[in-house]
Amino acid sequence: MRLSDLYPPKPHKPIEPAQPARAAAASDGPARARRVFLLSATAAAAAVAAGLVPRLMRPALAADNRHGSASERFEVAYSDAEWRRRLTPGQYEILRQEGTERPYSSPLNDEHRAGTFACAGCAQPLFSSRTKFDSHTGWPSFWTPLDKAVGTHRDTTFGMVRTEVHCSRCGGHLGHVFDDGPKPTGLRYCMNGLAMTFHPQAA
């Protein structure tokens, strides 16, 4: 009897080639799909913010001091719950969450009567109809606000540098101001209609 008869060699299992990285990535299916979806959503949000895609609202900012600078104090101040109660969902999204309405969606864009545009959050008069002009952007636009009616701060969201405009009484977000407006100021206060109400001038 041979020693090999007592201890026969074990059969060799074929060595499988290493799984390619591409195949391994594909094997995590749902997780990979979720990652791709999140990346795509982030890219879409950036395109929206840059004005490449129309949208109803901009995503809310995380900081609570988004309405004006951190040092500003406003005459009218409510809790978030109270603001939600006082405003419509659309007004809240814009005034308190710095949203943006769709262009040409506000009736105030086509408002041509004499009167005053006021803050929808606290009723402070903001703009006179005498300074309104058609900017062909789809949002109510003015070349100057009423005296001390608005405040501004530097807005660097989405990798852009803009000048945000808010109500000086309650801090509600109104829109942005740009330097491509008509004379005499050369400014364009591009406002959200939902952030304002209109009060016709008495006859």
Coordinates of C-alpha atoms in Angstrom, one line a residue:
M1 CA 0.0 0.0 0.0
R2 CA 1.3 3.4 -0.9
L3 CA 1.2 6.5 1.2
S4 CA -0.7 8.3 -1.5
D5 CA -3.5 5.7 -1.2
L6 CA -4.0 6.7 2.5
Y7 CA -3.9 10.5 1.8
P8 CA -5.1 11.1 -1.8
P9 CA -4.4 14.6 -3.0
K10 CA -7.3 17.1 -2.8
P11 CA -8.8 18.1 -6.1
H12 CA -7.7 21.7 -7.1
K13 CA -10.5 24.2 -7.3
P14 CA -10.1 26.4 -10.4
I15 CA -9.0 29.9 -9.5
E16 CA -11.6 32.4 -10.8
P17 CA -10.2 35.7 -12.2
A18 CA -10.6 38.8 -10.0
Q19 CA -13.9 40.5 -10.6
P20 CA -13.4 43.6 -12.7
A21 CA -14.0 46.9 -10.9
R22 CA -16.8 47.8 -13.3
A23 CA -18.6 44.5 -12.6
A24 CA -18.2 45.0 -8.9
A25 CA -19.7 48.5 -9.1
A26 CA -22.6 47.2 -11.1
S27 CA -23.3 44.5 -8.5
D28 CA -24.3 47.1 -5.9
G29 CA -27.3 48.0 -8.1
P30 CA -29.7 49.9 -5.9
A31 CA -27.0 51.7 -3.9
R32 CA -25.3 52.8 -7.1
A33 CA -28.6 53.9 -8.6
R34 CA -29.3 56.1 -5.5
R35 CA -25.8 57.7 -5.8
V36 CA -26.4 58.5 -9.5
F37 CA -29.8 59.9 -8.7
L38 CA -28.5 62.2 -6.0
L39 CA -25.6 63.4 -8.2
S40 CA -28.1 64.1 -11.0
A41 CA -30.4 66.0 -8.7
T42 CA -27.5 68.1 -7.4
A43 CA -26.5 69.0 -11.0
A44 CA -30.1 69.8 -11.8
A45 CA -30.4 72.1 -8.8
A46 CA -27.3 74.0 -9.9
A47 CA -28.7 74.4 -13.4
V48 CA -31.9 75.7 -11.9
A49 CA -30.1 78.2 -9.7
A50 CA -28.2 79.5 -12.7
G51 CA -31.4 80.2 -14.5
L52 CA -30.9 77.4 -17.1
V53 CA -34.1 75.6 -16.1
P54 CA -37.3 77.3 -15.0
R55 CA -38.6 76.4 -11.5
L56 CA -41.0 77.5 -8.9
M57 CA -38.9 77.7 -5.7
R58 CA -35.3 77.7 -4.8
P59 CA -34.4 75.2 -2.0
A60 CA -34.4 76.7 1.4
L61 CA -31.1 77.9 2.9
A62 CA -29.9 76.3 6.1
A63 CA -28.9 79.4 8.0
D64 CA -31.6 81.1 10.1
N65 CA -30.0 84.5 9.5
R66 CA -30.7 84.4 5.7
H67 CA -33.0 87.4 6.0
G68 CA -30.5 90.2 5.9
S69 CA -27.2 90.1 7.7
A70 CA -26.7 88.4 11.0
S71 CA -26.4 91.8 12.8
E72 CA -29.7 93.1 11.5
R73 CA -32.7 93.4 13.8
F74 CA -36.2 93.8 12.4
E75 CA -39.2 95.7 13.8
V76 CA -41.5 92.9 12.9
A77 CA -40.3 89.5 14.0
Y78 CA -42.3 86.3 14.5
S79 CA -41.5 82.6 15.1
D80 CA -41.3 80.3 12.1
A81 CA -44.6 78.7 13.2
E82 CA -46.2 82.2 13.3
W83 CA -44.9 83.1 9.9
R84 CA -46.3 79.9 8.5
R85 CA -49.7 80.7 10.0
R86 CA -49.8 84.3 8.7
L87 CA -48.6 83.6 5.1
T88 CA -49.8 81.4 2.3
P89 CA -47.4 78.5 1.4
G90 CA -46.2 80.4 -1.6
Q91 CA -45.5 83.6 0.3
Y92 CA -43.8 81.7 3.1
E93 CA -41.5 79.9 0.6
I94 CA -40.4 83.1 -0.9
L95 CA -40.4 85.6 2.0
R96 CA -39.0 83.2 4.7
Q97 CA -37.2 80.6 2.6
E98 CA -35.8 82.8 -0.2
G99 CA -37.7 81.0 -2.9
T100 CA -38.2 82.2 -6.4
E101 CA -41.5 82.1 -8.3
R102 CA -41.8 81.1 -11.9
P103 CA -41.3 84.0 -14.4
Y104 CA -44.6 85.4 -15.7
S105 CA -46.6 83.7 -13.0
S106 CA -47.4 86.8 -10.9
P107 CA -50.3 89.1 -11.8
L108 CA -48.2 92.0 -10.4
N109 CA -45.9 91.6 -13.4
D110 CA -48.8 93.0 -15.5
E111 CA -50.0 95.6 -13.0
H112 CA -49.9 99.0 -14.6
R113 CA -52.2 101.1 -12.3
A114 CA -50.9 103.9 -10.2
G115 CA -50.3 102.8 -6.6
T116 CA -47.9 101.2 -4.2
F117 CA -46.4 97.8 -3.9
A118 CA -46.1 96.6 -0.3
C119 CA -44.5 93.7 1.6
A120 CA -46.8 90.7 1.8
G121 CA -45.3 89.9 5.2
C122 CA -45.7 93.1 7.1
A123 CA -47.5 95.6 4.8
Q124 CA -44.6 98.0 4.6
P125 CA -44.7 100.1 1.4
L126 CA -41.8 99.1 -0.8
F127 CA -42.1 100.5 -4.3
S128 CA -44.0 103.2 -6.1
S129 CA -45.7 102.3 -9.4
R130 CA -43.9 105.3 -10.9
T131 CA -40.6 103.4 -10.7
K132 CA -41.9 100.1 -12.2
F133 CA -40.8 99.2 -15.7
D134 CA -41.0 96.2 -18.0
S135 CA -37.7 94.3 -17.8
H136 CA -38.9 91.5 -20.0
T137 CA -37.7 89.0 -17.4
G138 CA -41.1 87.8 -16.1
W139 CA -40.8 89.4 -12.7
P140 CA -42.1 92.8 -11.4
S141 CA -39.1 95.2 -11.8
F142 CA -38.4 98.7 -10.4
W143 CA -35.5 101.1 -10.8
T144 CA -35.6 102.2 -7.2
P145 CA -37.4 101.4 -3.9
L146 CA -39.1 103.8 -1.6
D147 CA -36.8 105.5 1.0
K148 CA -35.4 103.1 3.6
A149 CA -38.0 100.4 2.5
V150 CA -35.5 97.7 1.7
G151 CA -32.2 96.2 2.9
T152 CA -29.6 94.2 1.0
H153 CA -26.9 91.6 1.6
R154 CA -24.4 89.7 -0.4
D155 CA -25.8 86.4 -1.7
T156 CA -23.2 83.8 -2.7
T157 CA -25.5 80.8 -3.0
F158 CA -25.0 78.3 -5.9
G159 CA -21.5 79.7 -6.6
M160 CA -22.8 83.1 -7.8
V161 CA -22.4 86.5 -6.3
R162 CA -25.6 88.6 -6.2
T163 CA -27.2 91.3 -4.1
E164 CA -30.3 90.0 -2.3
V165 CA -33.1 92.4 -1.4
H166 CA -35.3 92.1 1.7
C167 CA -37.9 94.2 3.5
S168 CA -36.2 96.4 6.0
R169 CA -39.2 96.0 8.5
C170 CA -39.5 92.2 8.6
G171 CA -36.5 90.9 6.7
G172 CA -38.7 89.0 4.2
H173 CA -36.9 88.1 1.0
L174 CA -38.1 90.0 -2.0
G175 CA -35.7 89.2 -4.8
H176 CA -32.4 90.6 -6.1
V177 CA -31.0 93.9 -7.5
F178 CA -28.9 94.1 -10.7
D179 CA -27.0 96.9 -12.4
D180 CA -28.7 96.5 -15.8
G181 CA -31.7 98.7 -15.2
P182 CA -32.9 102.0 -16.9
K183 CA -32.0 105.6 -16.0
P184 CA -31.9 107.4 -13.7
T185 CA -30.4 104.7 -11.4
G186 CA -29.3 102.0 -13.8
L187 CA -30.6 99.5 -11.4
R188 CA -33.2 96.6 -11.8
Y189 CA -34.9 95.5 -8.6
C190 CA -36.2 92.2 -9.7
M191 CA -38.9 91.2 -7.2
N192 CA -41.1 88.2 -6.6
G193 CA -44.8 89.1 -7.0
L194 CA -45.8 86.7 -4.3
A195 CA -43.6 88.7 -1.8
M196 CA -45.7 91.8 -2.4
T197 CA -49.3 93.1 -2.4
F198 CA -50.5 96.0 -4.5
H199 CA -52.5 99.0 -3.3
P200 CA -54.1 101.1 -6.0
Q201 CA -53.9 104.9 -5.7
A202 CA -57.2 106.5 -4.7
A203 CA -58.9 108.3 -7.5

